[in-house]
Amino acid sequence: MTGPLDGWRVLDLTQGIAGPYATKLCADYGADVIKIERPGLGDVARRIGPFPGDDPHPERSGMHLHLNSGKRSVTLDLKTATGRALLLQLATRADLVVESFRAGTLERLDLAPERFAEANPATALVRISNYGQTGLQRDWDADDLLIYAACGILQVTGEPDREPVGIGLYAPLFLAGGIAAAHALGAMRAAHRDRQPEVVDVSLQEALAGSMDRGGPNLVSFQYTGTLMVERRERILISALPNGVFPAADGYIQVTTQTNWFDRFCRVIGKLEWITDPRMTSNLNDTLTIGAEIEAAFYEWLLPRTKQQAMEEAQAEGWPLSALNTPADVFRDPHFAARNFFQRVEHPLGGSVTLPGIAVHFGDTPGELRRAPMLGEHNVEVLGELGYAPREVAALRAQGAI
Amino acid sequence: MSDGKPPLDGVRVLAQGIVWAGPFATMILADLGAEVIEVESIQHLNPTRTNMRHIPDVVMQGIGGSYYVNRDGSEGFWDRQAWFNYAKRGCKSVTLDLGSETGRELFYELARHADAFLENNAAGVVETLGVDWDTLHRVNPRLVMVRFPGFGISGPYAHHKGYGTNMEAIAGHTMVRGYRDSDASTTPASLHGDPNAGAHVAWAIQAALLARERTGQGQLVEIAQAEAVTHHVAYDLLDYAMNGRETGQRGNTHPAFAPYGVFRCAGDDRWIALSVPSDAAFVSLCGVLGQPALAHDERFATGAARLRNRDAIDALVAAATPAHDAQALATQLQAAGVPAAPLAHQQELHEDPHLRARGFFSPITHPAAGTHLYPGPLAKLERTGRVPPFTPAPTLGQHNAYVLKELLGISAERYDQLVAAQAIGQAYLESATA
């Protein structure tokens, strides 16, 4: 067994970030994922980049190489009757179909959920869209920043006197993709068990609005008390001890210091005498009395140290201080290195690419990171499995169906 | 609409998942129909409910009280906590003192009746308590165990303490977000990695259960939260790997599109997020903002030109948007083919017409907290999904009798002895600690 999902078959009609991340979780962990792409252009992720040398090429886009690992690519023109017929033939063999077209697109293509149910009643169809398949805003266009604005969490992210700031390029879509994947496995299980179809409506807005940390809990806090738990507000000094981001010799560190960890703090920065000094211990919440003294001692310790040194010394005493890694630091981080997390993958046109690796470690069925497909690379192979001879595949190509 | 048994009908999950990641995982699993039993105790506080046995009034009136119903700190406040009651809807609660021989034996018995156990206690805790993988695998070879400590169970940082902020720091996430023109100390704290880990846990349990159908065996699954978050930083990591480039904090900028970002609108804290992914969208934007001349300005004529002059065009848009109502402007822009969204306020989300039409919020009546609107579930399963009204989150130890008597079959006498000996109960002991 290579992965926990060995033997399951996924028909992947998604593109971009969220849908492909959901199906990447299938492909990296053993499922046979057939990725349907538009002839010629393919997945939009092939145009996102980053590209080596900033030279755009559909087989060298970093996001494509990352998100479509382990999938097989088949090009189908769903605007043609032949393309749609081939798609439904593939659906007869699929346990799970995932799509991320704009809401209503499948219906316009005469590929409504009933078509997939007719092709195979034991199939789950997961539909990922910005605002869901129903409702007033179902046709609204969005991207990662816009959907983060619509879900409500952006409002509570940032400084109070200026614009709210996003959570990082594409990050909300990765999160939503993981949420979609968890629901997709449930739907697939139910369809398989009951030999009856299941259709799932995933609205990215809702998946994020209800997510932890500042989504669902903030919404329910408001229902409970009329105030939000987290807002864009002035930084509050929660004690005289350091909490937050601070500069070290070569960058920044992140630290949390609860007052009951004062002894750890003192041991690390070499102020053992403070541990038993009542002037300190009785004023830990009092920033006015001892805040400046604490801060000065903290900086005196921190500023000459690299972030890695500071982290090692602090964590040895159980004080949660971590380096703020930059992308370069991430690749040389000793923890990721020891765990062989990043993996080099060879691609015939993309070259040698280092990708984030397997993040879910199954003891007995580990799965594996395999390279992303070239556009239409598996046309002959996959259509061959449907019984088409290479000659017939060539004819389909000539028609423009694939 | 739902007519079928839920997907995870008949699947029993034991949970000791704390704060954000664990509850997010069990929320999804319970929404999908698993019987989730939160294993708590009256000897130790469940940090998802509270860190303090009594909450001082000064804390209750501040941020620390913002998630307890009416900021009421009277006895039983831990059953009136927003995060717990949100994420644990549909779950059950049993109290067992795993530090005692009796509690441990009862947990093993429970593990024999379970399909999965998920935990994210601090490093070393499950070993100390005797509920580690080797032991549980002997107790029930079909049990799946998912562990998701911040940095994993091996490697130089396995012993590191930390929160979501620490995982994101190591993953490189913190350094690529935040304001572009400020240093990292202004980057807002987030625990984005927690729900991400939780979603992966909910996914992994299901994947391992599918594998079990073929192997007959449970397995140990490990998720290092820090590793899972690196995927979210893929664009910047790959840009470094391919080009040796570090862009730093991106703020609200986009690598390919301008204008782009979050712009102030009329009213108090009203903003619009918008994106201009094409020349046609730019012409539309200029028209809607009443500045058609901008569309002919050669500095902004092409996508590449707009990127080069990003700050100039963003400033011109920022000067124009404050005259507009965010909702009306977004509606106009969408109609004109420009992607846009008004900034939603969480205080108003339950009244949002679109979400109301979709039934995203629904009331749940909780025995201790009362009746409130809750969001969710996160996805709609047409045939086998749960529909409102949802089962409320459990009060502490609410399902002790169900779990111990019905499930494990202990006698009424023994149950009463456990209660009398304060081994189990429905309120924290005075001596309970975090």
mmCIF file of N, CA and C in Angstrom, chain A residues 222-260:
data_model
loop_
_atom_site.group_PDB
_atom_site.id
_atom_site.type_symbol
_atom_site.label_atom_id
_atom_site.label_comp_id
_atom_site.label_asym_id
_atom_site.label_seq_id
_atom_site.Cartn_x
_atom_site.Cartn_y
_atom_site.Cartn_z
ATOM 1 N N PHE A 222 -19.637 37.115 19.905
ATOM 2 C CA PHE A 222 -20.506 38.272 19.718
ATOM 3 C C PHE A 222 -21.942 37.953 20.118
ATOM 4 N N GLN A 223 -22.404 36.753 19.790
ATOM 5 C CA GLN A 223 -23.767 36.352 20.186
ATOM 6 C C GLN A 223 -23.882 36.274 21.713
ATOM 7 N N TYR A 224 -22.782 35.882 22.362
ATOM 8 C CA TYR A 224 -22.813 35.650 23.805
ATOM 9 C C TYR A 224 -22.694 36.953 24.611
ATOM 10 N N THR A 225 -21.904 37.908 24.099
ATOM 11 C CA THR A 225 -21.598 39.087 24.921
ATOM 12 C C THR A 225 -21.801 40.411 24.201
ATOM 13 N N GLY A 226 -22.090 40.373 22.907
ATOM 14 C CA GLY A 226 -22.208 41.623 22.165
ATOM 15 C C GLY A 226 -20.864 42.240 21.827
ATOM 16 N N THR A 227 -19.762 41.557 22.155
ATOM 17 C CA THR A 227 -18.445 42.038 21.743
ATOM 18 C C THR A 227 -17.672 40.905 21.089
ATOM 19 N N LEU A 228 -16.755 41.283 20.218
ATOM 20 C CA LEU A 228 -15.903 40.286 19.590
ATOM 21 C C LEU A 228 -14.746 39.963 20.522
ATOM 22 N N MET A 229 -14.261 38.733 20.422
ATOM 23 C CA MET A 229 -13.113 38.342 21.222
ATOM 24 C C MET A 229 -11.838 38.991 20.670
ATOM 25 N N VAL A 230 -11.699 38.983 19.334
ATOM 26 C CA VAL A 230 -10.529 39.577 18.688
ATOM 27 C C VAL A 230 -11.025 40.671 17.761
ATOM 28 N N GLU A 231 -10.396 41.823 17.823
ATOM 29 C CA GLU A 231 -10.730 42.927 16.918
ATOM 30 C C GLU A 231 -9.432 43.547 16.420
ATOM 31 N N ARG A 232 -9.545 44.456 15.431
ATOM 32 C CA ARG A 232 -8.399 45.306 15.135
ATOM 33 C C ARG A 232 -8.378 46.338 16.244
ATOM 34 N N ARG A 233 -7.483 46.171 17.159
ATOM 35 C CA ARG A 233 -7.448 47.109 18.281
ATOM 36 C C ARG A 233 -6.006 47.396 18.652
ATOM 37 N N GLU A 234 -5.847 48.404 19.459
ATOM 38 C CA GLU A 234 -4.505 48.743 19.924
ATOM 39 C C GLU A 234 -3.924 47.544 20.647
ATOM 40 N N ARG A 235 -2.624 47.387 20.480
ATOM 41 C CA ARG A 235 -1.957 46.315 21.172
ATOM 42 C C ARG A 235 -2.113 46.492 22.679
ATOM 43 N N ILE A 236 -2.455 45.446 23.353
ATOM 44 C CA ILE A 236 -2.632 45.550 24.794
ATOM 45 C C ILE A 236 -1.462 44.827 25.457
ATOM 46 N N LEU A 237 -0.798 45.511 26.351
ATOM 47 C CA LEU A 237 0.270 44.849 27.093
ATOM 48 C C LEU A 237 -0.394 43.980 28.149
ATOM 49 N N ILE A 238 -0.308 42.648 27.962
ATOM 50 C CA ILE A 238 -1.051 41.794 28.873
ATOM 51 C C ILE A 238 -0.301 41.573 30.179
ATOM 52 N N SER A 239 0.967 41.921 30.193
ATOM 53 C CA SER A 239 1.718 41.856 31.450
ATOM 54 C C SER A 239 3.007 42.624 31.236
ATOM 55 N N ALA A 240 3.875 42.613 32.244
ATOM 56 C CA ALA A 240 5.164 43.283 32.097
ATOM 57 C C ALA A 240 6.151 42.414 31.341
ATOM 58 N N LEU A 241 5.741 41.195 30.987
ATOM 59 C CA LEU A 241 6.656 40.250 30.346
ATOM 60 C C LEU A 241 6.503 40.311 28.827
ATOM 61 N N PRO A 242 7.565 39.934 28.088
ATOM 62 C CA PRO A 242 7.519 40.088 26.625
ATOM 63 C C PRO A 242 6.554 39.119 25.942
ATOM 64 N N ASN A 243 5.675 39.680 25.147
ATOM 65 C CA ASN A 243 4.752 38.892 24.323
ATOM 66 C C ASN A 243 4.660 39.549 22.960
ATOM 67 N N GLY A 244 4.900 38.764 21.904
ATOM 68 C CA GLY A 244 4.781 39.315 20.552
ATOM 69 C C GLY A 244 6.036 39.076 19.730
ATOM 70 N N VAL A 245 6.264 39.979 18.767
ATOM 71 C CA VAL A 245 7.396 39.867 17.848
ATOM 72 C C VAL A 245 8.459 40.874 18.263
ATOM 73 N N PHE A 246 9.712 40.420 18.335
ATOM 74 C CA PHE A 246 10.814 41.297 18.754
ATOM 75 C C PHE A 246 12.024 41.068 17.852
ATOM 76 N N PRO A 247 12.864 42.105 17.686
ATOM 77 C CA PRO A 247 14.049 41.939 16.832
ATOM 78 C C PRO A 247 15.197 41.240 17.559
ATOM 79 N N ALA A 248 15.849 40.331 16.840
ATOM 80 C CA ALA A 248 17.085 39.703 17.315
ATOM 81 C C ALA A 248 18.214 40.165 16.393
ATOM 82 N N ALA A 249 19.409 39.567 16.541
ATOM 83 C CA ALA A 249 20.570 40.053 15.786
ATOM 84 C C ALA A 249 20.360 39.935 14.282
ATOM 85 N N ASP A 250 19.680 38.900 13.825
ATOM 86 C CA ASP A 250 19.594 38.644 12.383
ATOM 87 C C ASP A 250 18.155 38.541 11.889
ATOM 88 N N GLY A 251 17.219 39.114 12.619
ATOM 89 C CA GLY A 251 15.819 39.006 12.191
ATOM 90 C C GLY A 251 14.909 39.140 13.386
ATOM 91 N N TYR A 252 13.810 38.415 13.361
ATOM 92 C CA TYR A 252 12.808 38.570 14.410
ATOM 93 C C TYR A 252 12.488 37.235 15.079
ATOM 94 N N ILE A 253 11.961 37.358 16.304
ATOM 95 C CA ILE A 253 11.473 36.181 17.014
ATOM 96 C C ILE A 253 10.053 36.460 17.504
ATOM 97 N N GLN A 254 9.345 35.366 17.750
ATOM 98 C CA GLN A 254 7.983 35.432 18.287
ATOM 99 C C GLN A 254 8.039 34.788 19.672
ATOM 100 N N VAL A 255 7.471 35.472 20.662
ATOM 101 C CA VAL A 255 7.546 34.894 22.006
ATOM 102 C C VAL A 255 6.241 35.096 22.764
ATOM 103 N N THR A 256 5.904 34.117 23.577
ATOM 104 C CA THR A 256 4.781 34.212 24.498
ATOM 105 C C THR A 256 5.317 33.954 25.901
ATOM 106 N N THR A 257 5.013 34.848 26.843
ATOM 107 C CA THR A 257 5.506 34.679 28.206
ATOM 108 C C THR A 257 4.349 34.833 29.186
ATOM 109 N N GLN A 258 3.810 33.717 29.624
ATOM 110 C CA GLN A 258 2.773 33.818 30.655
ATOM 111 C C GLN A 258 3.436 34.164 31.984
ATOM 112 N N THR A 259 2.658 34.801 32.854
ATOM 113 C CA THR A 259 3.278 35.254 34.097
ATOM 114 C C THR A 259 3.770 34.085 34.954
ATOM 115 N N ASN A 260 3.110 32.926 34.835
ATOM 116 C CA ASN A 260 3.602 31.787 35.625
ATOM 117 C C ASN A 260 4.847 31.145 35.022
#
